[in-house]
PDB file of C-alpha atoms and ligand atoms in Angstrom:
ATOM      1  CA  UNK A   1     105.438  86.633  83.326  1.00  0.00           C
ATOM      2  CA  UNK A   2     109.154  88.328  83.301  1.00  0.00           C
ATOM      3  CA  UNK A   3     111.887  86.194  85.070  1.00  0.00           C
ATOM      4  CA  UNK A   4     115.290  88.562  85.848  1.00  0.00           C
ATOM      5  CA  UNK A   5     118.489  86.600  86.414  1.00  0.00           C
ATOM      6  CA  UNK A   6     120.287  89.582  87.431  1.00  0.00           C
ATOM      7  CA  UNK A   7     124.033  88.654  87.259  1.00  0.00           C
ATOM      8  CA  UNK A   8     123.117  86.363  83.375  1.00  0.00           C
ATOM      9  CA  UNK A   9     122.011  88.872  81.406  1.00  0.00           C
ATOM     10  CA  UNK A  10     123.346  92.123  79.468  1.00  0.00           C
ATOM     11  CA  UNK A  11     120.217  94.485  80.498  1.00  0.00           C
ATOM     12  CA  UNK A  12     120.768  97.920  81.973  1.00  0.00           C
ATOM     13  CA  UNK A  13     120.059  97.486  85.933  1.00  0.00           C
ATOM     14  CA  UNK A  14     118.682  99.754  88.256  1.00  0.00           C
ATOM     15  CA  UNK A  15     120.403  98.925  91.454  1.00  0.00           C
ATOM     16  CA  UNK A  16     118.447  99.858  94.918  1.00  0.00           C
ATOM     17  CA  UNK A  17     121.646 100.374  97.313  1.00  0.00           C
ATOM     18  CA  UNK A  18     120.772 101.000 100.906  1.00  0.00           C
ATOM     19  CA  UNK A  19     122.962 103.539 102.472  1.00  0.00           C
ATOM     20  CA  UNK A  20     124.090 103.856 106.413  1.00  0.00           C
ATOM     21  CA  UNK A  21     121.097 105.216 108.453  1.00  0.00           C
ATOM     22  CA  UNK A  22     123.546 106.391 111.213  1.00  0.00           C
ATOM     23  CA  UNK A  23     127.785 104.811 111.303  1.00  0.00           C
ATOM     24  CA  UNK A  24     129.149 105.593 108.414  1.00  0.00           C
ATOM     25  CA  UNK A  25     130.939 102.055 108.642  1.00  0.00           C
ATOM     26  CA  UNK A  26     127.957 100.783 107.912  1.00  0.00           C
ATOM     27  CA  UNK A  27     128.272 101.087 104.562  1.00  0.00           C
ATOM     28  CA  UNK A  28     129.274  97.992 102.420  1.00  0.00           C
ATOM     29  CA  UNK A  29     132.520  97.579 100.625  1.00  0.00           C
ATOM     30  CA  UNK A  30     129.459  96.658  97.754  1.00  0.00           C
ATOM     31  CA  UNK A  31     127.611  99.454  97.590  1.00  0.00           C
ATOM     32  CA  UNK A  32     130.729 101.229  97.024  1.00  0.00           C
ATOM     33  CA  UNK A  33     131.560  99.477  93.895  1.00  0.00           C
ATOM     34  CA  UNK A  34     128.581  99.668  92.810  1.00  0.00           C
ATOM     35  CA  UNK A  35     127.730 103.595  93.243  1.00  0.00           C
ATOM     36  CA  UNK A  36     131.298 103.875  91.725  1.00  0.00           C
ATOM     37  CA  UNK A  37     130.454 101.974  88.548  1.00  0.00           C
ATOM     38  CA  UNK A  38     126.410 102.906  87.318  1.00  0.00           C
ATOM     39  CA  UNK A  39     125.813 106.111  84.828  1.00  0.00           C
ATOM     40  CA  UNK A  40     123.803 108.115  87.007  1.00  0.00           C
ATOM     41  CA  UNK A  41     123.767 108.262  91.058  1.00  0.00           C
ATOM     42  CA  UNK A  42     119.459 109.002  92.025  1.00  0.00           C
ATOM     43  CA  UNK A  43     118.915 110.054  95.218  1.00  0.00           C
ATOM     44  CA  UNK A  44     116.686 112.735  97.305  1.00  0.00           C
ATOM     45  CA  UNK A  45     118.942 115.246  98.386  1.00  0.00           C
ATOM     46  CA  UNK A  46     122.155 116.145  95.539  1.00  0.00           C
ATOM     47  CA  UNK A  47     123.975 118.170  98.809  1.00  0.00           C
ATOM     48  CA  UNK A  48     123.245 115.886 101.639  1.00  0.00           C
ATOM     49  CA  UNK A  49     124.770 112.562  99.494  1.00  0.00           C
ATOM     50  CA  UNK A  50     127.010 114.499  98.222  1.00  0.00           C
ATOM     51  CA  UNK A  51     128.688 114.823 101.225  1.00  0.00           C
ATOM     52  CA  UNK A  52     127.982 110.975 101.957  1.00  0.00           C
ATOM     53  CA  UNK A  53     129.419 109.996  98.625  1.00  0.00           C
ATOM     54  CA  UNK A  54     132.080 112.392  98.697  1.00  0.00           C
ATOM     55  CA  UNK A  55     133.036 110.649 102.428  1.00  0.00           C
ATOM     56  CA  UNK A  56     133.343 107.088  99.749  1.00  0.00           C
ATOM     57  CA  UNK A  57     135.428 108.905  97.435  1.00  0.00           C
ATOM     58  CA  UNK A  58     132.246 108.859  94.875  1.00  0.00           C
ATOM     59  CA  UNK A  59     132.389 111.757  92.298  1.00  0.00           C
ATOM     60  CA  UNK A  60     129.557 110.284  90.037  1.00  0.00           C
ATOM     61  CA  UNK A  61     126.398 112.494  88.902  1.00  0.00           C
ATOM     62  CA  UNK A  62     123.932 112.817  90.947  1.00  0.00           C
ATOM     63  CA  UNK A  63     120.039 113.496  89.732  1.00  0.00           C
ATOM     64  CA  UNK A  64     117.164 114.299  92.052  1.00  0.00           C
ATOM     65  CA  UNK A  65     114.251 111.592  92.501  1.00  0.00           C
ATOM     66  CA  UNK A  66     111.682 112.782  95.546  1.00  0.00           C
ATOM     67  CA  UNK A  67     108.483 112.750  95.975  1.00  0.00           C
ATOM     68  CA  UNK A  68     106.916 115.537  94.207  1.00  0.00           C
ATOM     69  CA  UNK A  69     108.957 115.305  90.880  1.00  0.00           C
ATOM     70  CA  UNK A  70     108.868 111.443  90.724  1.00  0.00           C
ATOM     71  CA  UNK A  71     106.877 111.615  87.319  1.00  0.00           C
ATOM     72  CA  UNK A  72     109.556 113.005  85.893  1.00  0.00           C
ATOM     73  CA  UNK A  73     112.064 111.661  87.199  1.00  0.00           C
ATOM     74  CA  UNK A  74     110.964 108.189  86.781  1.00  0.00           C
ATOM     75  CA  UNK A  75     110.934 109.182  83.136  1.00  0.00           C
ATOM     76  CA  UNK A  76     113.833 110.438  82.982  1.00  0.00           C
ATOM     77  CA  UNK A  77     115.456 107.438  84.605  1.00  0.00           C
ATOM     78  CA  UNK A  78     113.213 105.300  82.060  1.00  0.00           C
ATOM     79  CA  UNK A  79     114.671 107.078  79.376  1.00  0.00           C
ATOM     80  CA  UNK A  80     118.376 106.348  80.739  1.00  0.00           C
ATOM     81  CA  UNK A  81     117.575 102.916  81.149  1.00  0.00           C
ATOM     82  CA  UNK A  82     116.500 102.335  77.876  1.00  0.00           C
ATOM     83  CA  UNK A  83     119.208 104.215  76.559  1.00  0.00           C
ATOM     84  CA  UNK A  84     121.699 101.450  78.324  1.00  0.00           C
ATOM     85  CA  UNK A  85     122.814 102.985  81.105  1.00  0.00           C
ATOM     86  CA  UNK A  86     122.947 101.590  84.659  1.00  0.00           C
ATOM     87  CA  UNK A  87     121.666 103.957  87.608  1.00  0.00           C
ATOM     88  CA  UNK A  88     121.994 103.696  90.839  1.00  0.00           C
ATOM     89  CA  UNK A  89     119.156 104.672  93.489  1.00  0.00           C
ATOM     90  CA  UNK A  90     119.642 105.633  97.222  1.00  0.00           C
ATOM     91  CA  UNK A  91     118.093 107.582  99.778  1.00  0.00           C
ATOM     92  CA  UNK A  92     118.867 110.059 102.528  1.00  0.00           C
ATOM     93  CA  UNK A  93     119.502 106.935 104.659  1.00  0.00           C
ATOM     94  CA  UNK A  94     118.652 103.400 104.726  1.00  0.00           C
ATOM     95  CA  UNK A  95     116.580 101.670 102.074  1.00  0.00           C
ATOM     96  CA  UNK A  96     115.124 103.459  98.904  1.00  0.00           C
ATOM     97  CA  UNK A  97     111.183 103.341  99.307  1.00  0.00           C
ATOM     98  CA  UNK A  98     111.533 102.202 102.965  1.00  0.00           C
ATOM     99  CA  UNK A  99     109.214 105.158 103.691  1.00  0.00           C
ATOM    100  CA  UNK A 100     111.304 106.973 101.324  1.00  0.00           C
ATOM    101  CA  UNK A 101     110.992 107.975  97.777  1.00  0.00           C
ATOM    102  CA  UNK A 102     111.679 105.141  94.657  1.00  0.00           C
ATOM    103  CA  UNK A 103     108.661 102.911  94.518  1.00  0.00           C
ATOM    104  CA  UNK A 104     107.610 104.093  90.725  1.00  0.00           C
ATOM    105  CA  UNK A 105     110.269 104.020  89.401  1.00  0.00           C
ATOM    106  CA  UNK A 106     110.930 100.232  90.944  1.00  0.00           C
ATOM    107  CA  UNK A 107     107.262  99.392  89.503  1.00  0.00           C
ATOM    108  CA  UNK A 108     107.836 100.532  85.937  1.00  0.00           C
ATOM    109  CA  UNK A 109     111.375  99.382  85.340  1.00  0.00           C
ATOM    110  CA  UNK A 110     110.511  95.500  87.041  1.00  0.00           C
ATOM    111  CA  UNK A 111     107.218  96.278  84.690  1.00  0.00           C
ATOM    112  CA  UNK A 112     109.700  97.406  81.567  1.00  0.00           C
ATOM    113  CA  UNK A 113     111.914  94.110  81.979  1.00  0.00           C
ATOM    114  CA  UNK A 114     115.056  96.215  83.331  1.00  0.00           C
ATOM    115  CA  UNK A 115     117.015  94.846  86.062  1.00  0.00           C
ATOM    116  CA  UNK A 116     116.676  95.797  89.576  1.00  0.00           C
ATOM    117  CA  UNK A 117     118.997  94.601  91.878  1.00  0.00           C
ATOM    118  CA  UNK A 118     118.841  95.528  95.430  1.00  0.00           C
ATOM    119  CA  UNK A 119     122.703  95.711  97.653  1.00  0.00           C
ATOM    120  CA  UNK A 120     121.848  95.311 100.892  1.00  0.00           C
ATOM    121  CA  UNK A 121     122.821  97.463 104.110  1.00  0.00           C
ATOM    122  CA  UNK A 122     120.897  98.758 107.184  1.00  0.00           C
ATOM    123  CA  UNK A 123     117.402  99.981 107.594  1.00  0.00           C
ATOM    124  CA  UNK A 124     116.031 101.204 111.117  1.00  0.00           C
ATOM    125  CA  UNK A 125     112.668  98.823 110.390  1.00  0.00           C
ATOM    126  CA  UNK A 126     114.920  95.485 110.871  1.00  0.00           C
ATOM    127  CA  UNK A 127     117.882  96.731 112.821  1.00  0.00           C
ATOM    128  CA  UNK A 128     114.354  97.905 115.455  1.00  0.00           C
ATOM    129  CA  UNK A 129     112.639  94.618 115.490  1.00  0.00           C
ATOM    130  CA  UNK A 130     116.049  92.116 116.005  1.00  0.00           C
ATOM    131  CA  UNK A 131     116.746  94.122 119.019  1.00  0.00           C
ATOM    132  CA  UNK A 132     113.527  94.631 120.412  1.00  0.00           C
ATOM    133  CA  UNK A 133     113.296  91.529 122.631  1.00  0.00           C
ATOM    134  CA  UNK A 134     109.729  91.264 120.867  1.00  0.00           C
ATOM    135  CA  UNK A 135     108.820  88.479 118.793  1.00  0.00           C
ATOM    136  CA  UNK A 136     110.680  89.151 115.474  1.00  0.00           C
ATOM    137  CA  UNK A 137     107.911  87.140 113.084  1.00  0.00           C
ATOM    138  CA  UNK A 138     105.430  87.463 111.696  1.00  0.00           C
ATOM    139  CA  UNK A 139     105.971  91.174 112.039  1.00  0.00           C
ATOM    140  CA  UNK A 140     103.918  94.088 110.337  1.00  0.00           C
ATOM    141  CA  UNK A 141     105.472  96.972 109.570  1.00  0.00           C
ATOM    142  CA  UNK A 142     103.503 100.311 109.299  1.00  0.00           C
ATOM    143  CA  UNK A 143     105.887 103.462 108.881  1.00  0.00           C
ATOM    144  CA  UNK A 144     105.040 106.545 109.858  1.00  0.00           C
ATOM    145  CA  UNK A 145     101.262 107.005 110.832  1.00  0.00           C
ATOM    146  CA  UNK A 146      98.953 109.898 109.792  1.00  0.00           C
ATOM    147  CA  UNK A 147      99.805 113.369 111.682  1.00  0.00           C
ATOM    148  CA  UNK A 148      96.329 114.164 112.565  1.00  0.00           C
ATOM    149  CA  UNK A 149      95.010 112.236 116.059  1.00  0.00           C
ATOM    150  CA  UNK A 150      91.479 111.590 114.119  1.00  0.00           C
ATOM    151  CA  UNK A 151      93.202 109.570 110.956  1.00  0.00           C
ATOM    152  CA  UNK A 152      96.243 108.136 113.219  1.00  0.00           C
ATOM    153  CA  UNK A 153      92.801 106.709 115.798  1.00  0.00           C
ATOM    154  CA  UNK A 154      91.269 105.566 112.243  1.00  0.00           C
ATOM    155  CA  UNK A 155      94.496 103.825 110.994  1.00  0.00           C
ATOM    156  CA  UNK A 156      95.558 102.397 114.397  1.00  0.00           C
ATOM    157  CA  UNK A 157      92.147 100.834 114.394  1.00  0.00           C
ATOM    158  CA  UNK A 158      92.702  98.997 111.687  1.00  0.00           C
ATOM    159  CA  UNK A 159      95.952  97.035 113.120  1.00  0.00           C
ATOM    160  CA  UNK A 160      94.085  96.634 116.379  1.00  0.00           C
ATOM    161  CA  UNK A 161      93.320  92.942 116.751  1.00  0.00           C
ATOM    162  CA  UNK A 162      96.344  91.419 114.004  1.00  0.00           C
ATOM    163  CA  UNK A 163      98.763  89.347 116.000  1.00  0.00           C
ATOM    164  CA  UNK A 164     101.911  89.892 114.734  1.00  0.00           C
ATOM    165  CA  UNK A 165     104.037  92.587 116.058  1.00  0.00           C
ATOM    166  CA  UNK A 166     103.744  96.157 115.146  1.00  0.00           C
ATOM    167  CA  UNK A 167     106.225  98.382 114.186  1.00  0.00           C
ATOM    168  CA  UNK A 168     105.846 102.504 113.275  1.00  0.00           C
ATOM    169  CA  UNK A 169     108.500 105.046 112.348  1.00  0.00           C
ATOM    170  CA  UNK A 170     107.515 108.341 114.173  1.00  0.00           C
ATOM    171  CA  UNK A 171     109.165 112.078 114.878  1.00  0.00           C
ATOM    172  CA  UNK A 172     110.864 112.873 118.288  1.00  0.00           C
ATOM    173  CA  UNK A 173     107.816 115.690 118.150  1.00  0.00           C
ATOM    174  CA  UNK A 174     104.752 113.653 117.420  1.00  0.00           C
ATOM    175  CA  UNK A 175     106.098 110.457 119.750  1.00  0.00           C
ATOM    176  CA  UNK A 176     103.922 111.777 122.579  1.00  0.00           C
ATOM    177  CA  UNK A 177     100.998 112.142 120.827  1.00  0.00           C
ATOM    178  CA  UNK A 178     101.632 108.597 118.431  1.00  0.00           C
ATOM    179  CA  UNK A 179     102.080 106.946 121.874  1.00  0.00           C
ATOM    180  CA  UNK A 180      98.834 108.173 123.466  1.00  0.00           C
ATOM    181  CA  UNK A 181      96.587 107.143 120.200  1.00  0.00           C
ATOM    182  CA  UNK A 182      98.415 103.637 120.605  1.00  0.00           C
ATOM    183  CA  UNK A 183      97.265 103.791 124.684  1.00  0.00           C
ATOM    184  CA  UNK A 184      93.634 104.607 123.825  1.00  0.00           C
ATOM    185  CA  UNK A 185      93.234 101.966 120.315  1.00  0.00           C
ATOM    186  CA  UNK A 186      95.633  99.417 121.321  1.00  0.00           C
ATOM    187  CA  UNK A 187      96.177  99.111 125.019  1.00  0.00           C
ATOM    188  CA  UNK A 188      98.843  99.067 127.322  1.00  0.00           C
ATOM    189  CA  UNK A 189     100.934  96.456 124.890  1.00  0.00           C
ATOM    190  CA  UNK A 190     104.481  95.888 125.812  1.00  0.00           C
ATOM    191  CA  UNK A 191     106.597  98.375 123.470  1.00  0.00           C
ATOM    192  CA  UNK A 192     110.200  98.918 122.636  1.00  0.00           C
ATOM    193  CA  UNK A 193     111.579 102.282 121.693  1.00  0.00           C
ATOM    194  CA  UNK A 194     114.586 102.224 119.216  1.00  0.00           C
ATOM    195  CA  UNK A 195     116.374 105.627 119.292  1.00  0.00           C
ATOM    196  CA  UNK A 196     119.217 106.702 116.803  1.00  0.00           C
ATOM    197  CA  UNK A 197     120.365 103.045 116.004  1.00  0.00           C
ATOM    198  CA  UNK A 198     124.034 102.505 115.236  1.00  0.00           C
ATOM    199  CA  UNK A 199     124.584 106.222 116.552  1.00  0.00           C
ATOM    200  CA  UNK A 200     126.368 107.777 119.695  1.00  0.00           C
ATOM    201  CA  UNK A 201     123.511 108.435 121.552  1.00  0.00           C
ATOM    202  CA  UNK A 202     121.666 105.248 120.485  1.00  0.00           C
ATOM    203  CA  UNK A 203     119.328 103.669 122.988  1.00  0.00           C
ATOM    204  CA  UNK A 204     116.737 101.158 123.518  1.00  0.00           C
ATOM    205  CA  UNK A 205     113.668 101.927 125.951  1.00  0.00           C
ATOM    206  CA  UNK A 206     111.889  98.634 126.768  1.00  0.00           C
ATOM    207  CA  UNK A 207     108.416  98.729 128.681  1.00  0.00           C
ATOM    208  CA  UNK A 208     105.213  99.354 128.298  1.00  0.00           C
ATOM    209  CA  UNK A 209     103.000 102.177 126.221  1.00  0.00           C
ATOM    210  CA  UNK A 210     102.024 103.549 129.439  1.00  0.00           C
ATOM    211  CA  UNK A 211     105.689 103.432 130.876  1.00  0.00           C
ATOM    212  CA  UNK A 212     107.503 104.988 127.846  1.00  0.00           C
ATOM    213  CA  UNK A 213     104.446 107.722 127.500  1.00  0.00           C
ATOM    214  CA  UNK A 214     106.210 108.732 130.713  1.00  0.00           C
ATOM    215  CA  UNK A 215     109.693 109.879 129.212  1.00  0.00           C
ATOM    216  CA  UNK A 216     108.499 110.116 125.807  1.00  0.00           C
ATOM    217  CA  UNK A 217     108.681 114.703 125.929  1.00  0.00           C
ATOM    218  CA  UNK A 218     112.175 114.157 126.661  1.00  0.00           C
ATOM    219  CA  UNK A 219     112.938 112.201 123.671  1.00  0.00           C
ATOM    220  CA  UNK A 220     114.986 113.191 120.629  1.00  0.00           C
ATOM    221  CA  UNK A 221     116.525 111.747 117.376  1.00  0.00           C
ATOM    222  CA  UNK A 222     115.364 109.480 115.023  1.00  0.00           C
ATOM    223  CA  UNK A 223     112.827 107.242 116.400  1.00  0.00           C
ATOM    224  CA  UNK A 224     111.247 103.860 115.398  1.00  0.00           C
ATOM    225  CA  UNK A 225     108.454 101.888 117.469  1.00  0.00           C
ATOM    226  CA  UNK A 226     108.584  97.860 118.182  1.00  0.00           C
ATOM    227  CA  UNK A 227     105.054  96.788 119.793  1.00  0.00           C
ATOM    228  CA  UNK A 228     103.134  93.940 120.435  1.00  0.00           C
ATOM    229  CA  UNK A 229     100.787  92.402 118.674  1.00  0.00           C
ATOM    230  CA  UNK A 230      97.712  91.382 119.814  1.00  0.00           C
ATOM    231  CA  UNK A 231      98.103  89.085 122.136  1.00  0.00           C
ATOM    232  CA  UNK A 232      94.860  88.909 123.870  1.00  0.00           C
ATOM    233  CA  UNK A 233      93.692  85.884 122.721  1.00  0.00           C
ATOM    234  CA  UNK A 234      96.737  83.904 124.475  1.00  0.00           C
ATOM    235  CA  UNK A 235      95.973  86.045 127.657  1.00  0.00           C
ATOM    236  CA  UNK A 236      94.823  83.434 130.392  1.00  0.00           C
ATOM    237  CA  UNK A 237      95.414  85.933 132.898  1.00  0.00           C
ATOM    238  CA  UNK A 238      92.505  88.034 131.761  1.00  0.00           C
ATOM    239  CA  UNK A 239      88.673  87.431 132.702  1.00  0.00           C
ATOM    240  CA  UNK A 240      87.052  88.606 129.910  1.00  0.00           C
ATOM    241  CA  UNK A 241      83.513  87.787 131.455  1.00  0.00           C
ATOM    242  CA  UNK A 242      84.398  90.050 134.552  1.00  0.00           C
ATOM    243  CA  UNK A 243      85.607  93.069 132.532  1.00  0.00           C
ATOM    244  CA  UNK A 244      82.140  93.308 130.482  1.00  0.00           C
ATOM    245  CA  UNK A 245      80.580  92.831 133.861  1.00  0.00           C
ATOM    246  CA  UNK A 246      82.392  95.834 135.071  1.00  0.00           C
ATOM    247  CA  UNK A 247      81.474  97.998 131.244  1.00  0.00           C
ATOM    248  CA  UNK A 248      77.697  96.693 132.312  1.00  0.00           C
ATOM    249  CA  UNK A 249      77.760  98.255 135.547  1.00  0.00           C
ATOM    250  CA  UNK A 250      79.243 101.520 134.230  1.00  0.00           C
ATOM    251  CA  UNK A 251      76.572 101.452 131.517  1.00  0.00           C
ATOM    252  CA  UNK A 252      73.857 100.935 134.137  1.00  0.00           C
ATOM    253  CA  UNK A 253      74.948 103.718 135.835  1.00  0.00           C
ATOM    254  CA  UNK A 254      74.866 106.163 133.329  1.00  0.00           C
ATOM    255  CA  UNK A 255      78.476 105.968 131.384  1.00  0.00           C
ATOM    256  CA  UNK A 256      78.102 106.067 127.467  1.00  0.00           C
ATOM    257  CA  UNK A 257      79.369 102.484 126.244  1.00  0.00           C
ATOM    258  CA  UNK A 258      82.740 103.624 124.533  1.00  0.00           C
ATOM    259  CA  UNK A 259      83.197 105.602 127.520  1.00  0.00           C
ATOM    260  CA  UNK A 260      82.730 102.685 129.512  1.00  0.00           C
ATOM    261  CA  UNK A 261      84.688 100.487 127.145  1.00  0.00           C
ATOM    262  CA  UNK A 262      87.450 102.802 126.463  1.00  0.00           C
ATOM    263  CA  UNK A 263      87.996 103.002 130.157  1.00  0.00           C
ATOM    264  CA  UNK A 264      87.639  99.249 131.585  1.00  0.00           C
ATOM    265  CA  UNK A 265      89.741  97.982 128.605  1.00  0.00           C
ATOM    266  CA  UNK A 266      92.397 100.972 129.653  1.00  0.00           C
ATOM    267  CA  UNK A 267      92.198 100.037 133.433  1.00  0.00           C
ATOM    268  CA  UNK A 268      93.153  96.210 132.439  1.00  0.00           C
ATOM    269  CA  UNK A 269      95.500  96.972 129.805  1.00  0.00           C
ATOM    270  CA  UNK A 270      94.178  94.875 126.794  1.00  0.00           C
ATOM    271  CA  UNK A 271      92.512  96.440 123.413  1.00  0.00           C
ATOM    272  CA  UNK A 272      89.786  98.525 123.508  1.00  0.00           C
ATOM    273  CA  UNK A 273      88.196  97.071 120.028  1.00  0.00           C
ATOM    274  CA  UNK A 274      88.631  93.321 121.120  1.00  0.00           C
ATOM    275  CA  UNK A 275      86.731  94.491 124.587  1.00  0.00           C
ATOM    276  CA  UNK A 276      84.134  96.443 122.145  1.00  0.00           C
ATOM    277  CA  UNK A 277      83.505  93.115 119.905  1.00  0.00           C
ATOM    278  CA  UNK A 278      83.002  90.918 123.634  1.00  0.00           C
ATOM    279  CA  UNK A 279      80.921  93.240 125.168  1.00  0.00           C
ATOM    280  CA  UNK A 280      78.816  93.663 121.496  1.00  0.00           C
ATOM    281  CA  UNK A 281      78.226  89.847 120.907  1.00  0.00           C
ATOM    282  CA  UNK A 282      77.745  89.286 124.289  1.00  0.00           C
ATOM    283  CA  UNK A 283      74.230  91.940 123.758  1.00  0.00           C
ATOM    284  CA  UNK A 284      73.302  90.353 120.913  1.00  0.00           C
TER     285      UNK A 284
HETATM  286  N1  SAM B   1     114.788 104.740 104.692  1.00  0.00           N
HETATM  287  C1  SAM B   1     115.248 104.532 105.390  1.00  0.00           C
HETATM  288  C2  SAM B   1     115.512 102.814 106.479  1.00  0.00           C
HETATM  289  O1  SAM B   1     115.844 102.383 105.014  1.00  0.00           O
HETATM  290  O2  SAM B   1     114.754 102.984 107.606  1.00  0.00           O
HETATM  291  C3  SAM B   1     113.880 105.136 106.504  1.00  0.00           C
HETATM  292  C4  SAM B   1     113.626 106.539 105.705  1.00  0.00           C
HETATM  293  S1  SAM B   1     112.134 107.638 106.832  1.00  0.00           S
HETATM  294  C5  SAM B   1     112.290 109.166 105.939  1.00  0.00           C
HETATM  295  C6  SAM B   1     113.094 108.108 108.192  1.00  0.00           C
HETATM  296  C7  SAM B   1     112.581 107.612 109.918  1.00  0.00           C
HETATM  297  O3  SAM B   1     113.481 106.339 109.796  1.00  0.00           O
HETATM  298  C8  SAM B   1     112.805 108.397 110.776  1.00  0.00           C
HETATM  299  O4  SAM B   1     112.371 109.116 111.143  1.00  0.00           O
HETATM  300  C9  SAM B   1     113.195 107.055 111.605  1.00  0.00           C
HETATM  301  O5  SAM B   1     111.854 106.990 112.276  1.00  0.00           O
HETATM  302  C10 SAM B   1     113.788 105.870 111.060  1.00  0.00           C
HETATM  303  N2  SAM B   1     115.022 106.132 110.849  1.00  0.00           N
HETATM  304  C11 SAM B   1     115.764 106.300 110.786  1.00  0.00           C
HETATM  305  N3  SAM B   1     117.229 106.303 111.004  1.00  0.00           N
HETATM  306  C12 SAM B   1     117.000 105.999 112.357  1.00  0.00           C
HETATM  307  C13 SAM B   1     118.053 105.406 113.446  1.00  0.00           C
HETATM  308  N4  SAM B   1     119.429 105.384 112.853  1.00  0.00           N
HETATM  309  N5  SAM B   1     117.635 105.351 114.211  1.00  0.00           N
HETATM  310  C14 SAM B   1     116.065 105.242 114.624  1.00  0.00           C
HETATM  311  N6  SAM B   1     115.252 105.668 113.885  1.00  0.00           N
HETATM  312  C15 SAM B   1     115.903 105.459 112.405  1.00  0.00           C
END
């Protein structure tokens, strides 16, 4: 066990500093103060961060920390901590580690007993969640889903029965395919697409997966999807027996089981996995 009393020891510190996700006014005075005070700032892209830091009159030494050089950079940062230097880790935007590099150095620095101190700021996941209008907790932050359709569907199946609110990051050129997979695997749930948050063109689109699919092709910018968890257990309005009978009728008339379940679940706006489970249990 290691206990860290962050401000009651003389040990070197690795600060994890959140930076704005758009609006530079969201940089906190504490973040600026710490970034000015450390010996070195580790960042993803020295040019991108260099510009942002210049805006705040921060001119410290920058080193690169990216997923592809994570092992060697971690080694370098641990070496600097061992020499008594304080380091700040930032990413291009938001919190480091939240779908950004940093996991390895934080795991190693904390295991070695150095201080690891968070410096609060904005993060797209929390901004989207709190403004979504959906239930704020419990929630599951998934990050980016796999790019391949097969892998994405497989991953979504893992969450299909989870009752907690789900949050995904997605890029504009994959958003339609992602939502189609969500519709197929999770059903037509309530969904909020949060776009360009804190920036001039910030937009929240609140509807269902199907409704958002109607406009998703035209959407640009950075985006987060927030989606209801599986609420089937609470849905008193769904007549599951009738739905199972509809699956039976389709199967009896020659349709494949999986296709019959998919079609009925989709038309009723419920989870395909849940209907499949019920159908399967009734049969066995
Ligand atoms: N570290 C960041 C954080 O704490 O949110 C996330 C970095 S991740 C590489 C970038 C993704 O975060 C984007 O593709 C988008 O899904 C989401 N994102 C970042 N900024 C955003 C914004 N201003 N509005 C909506 N989504 C944003």
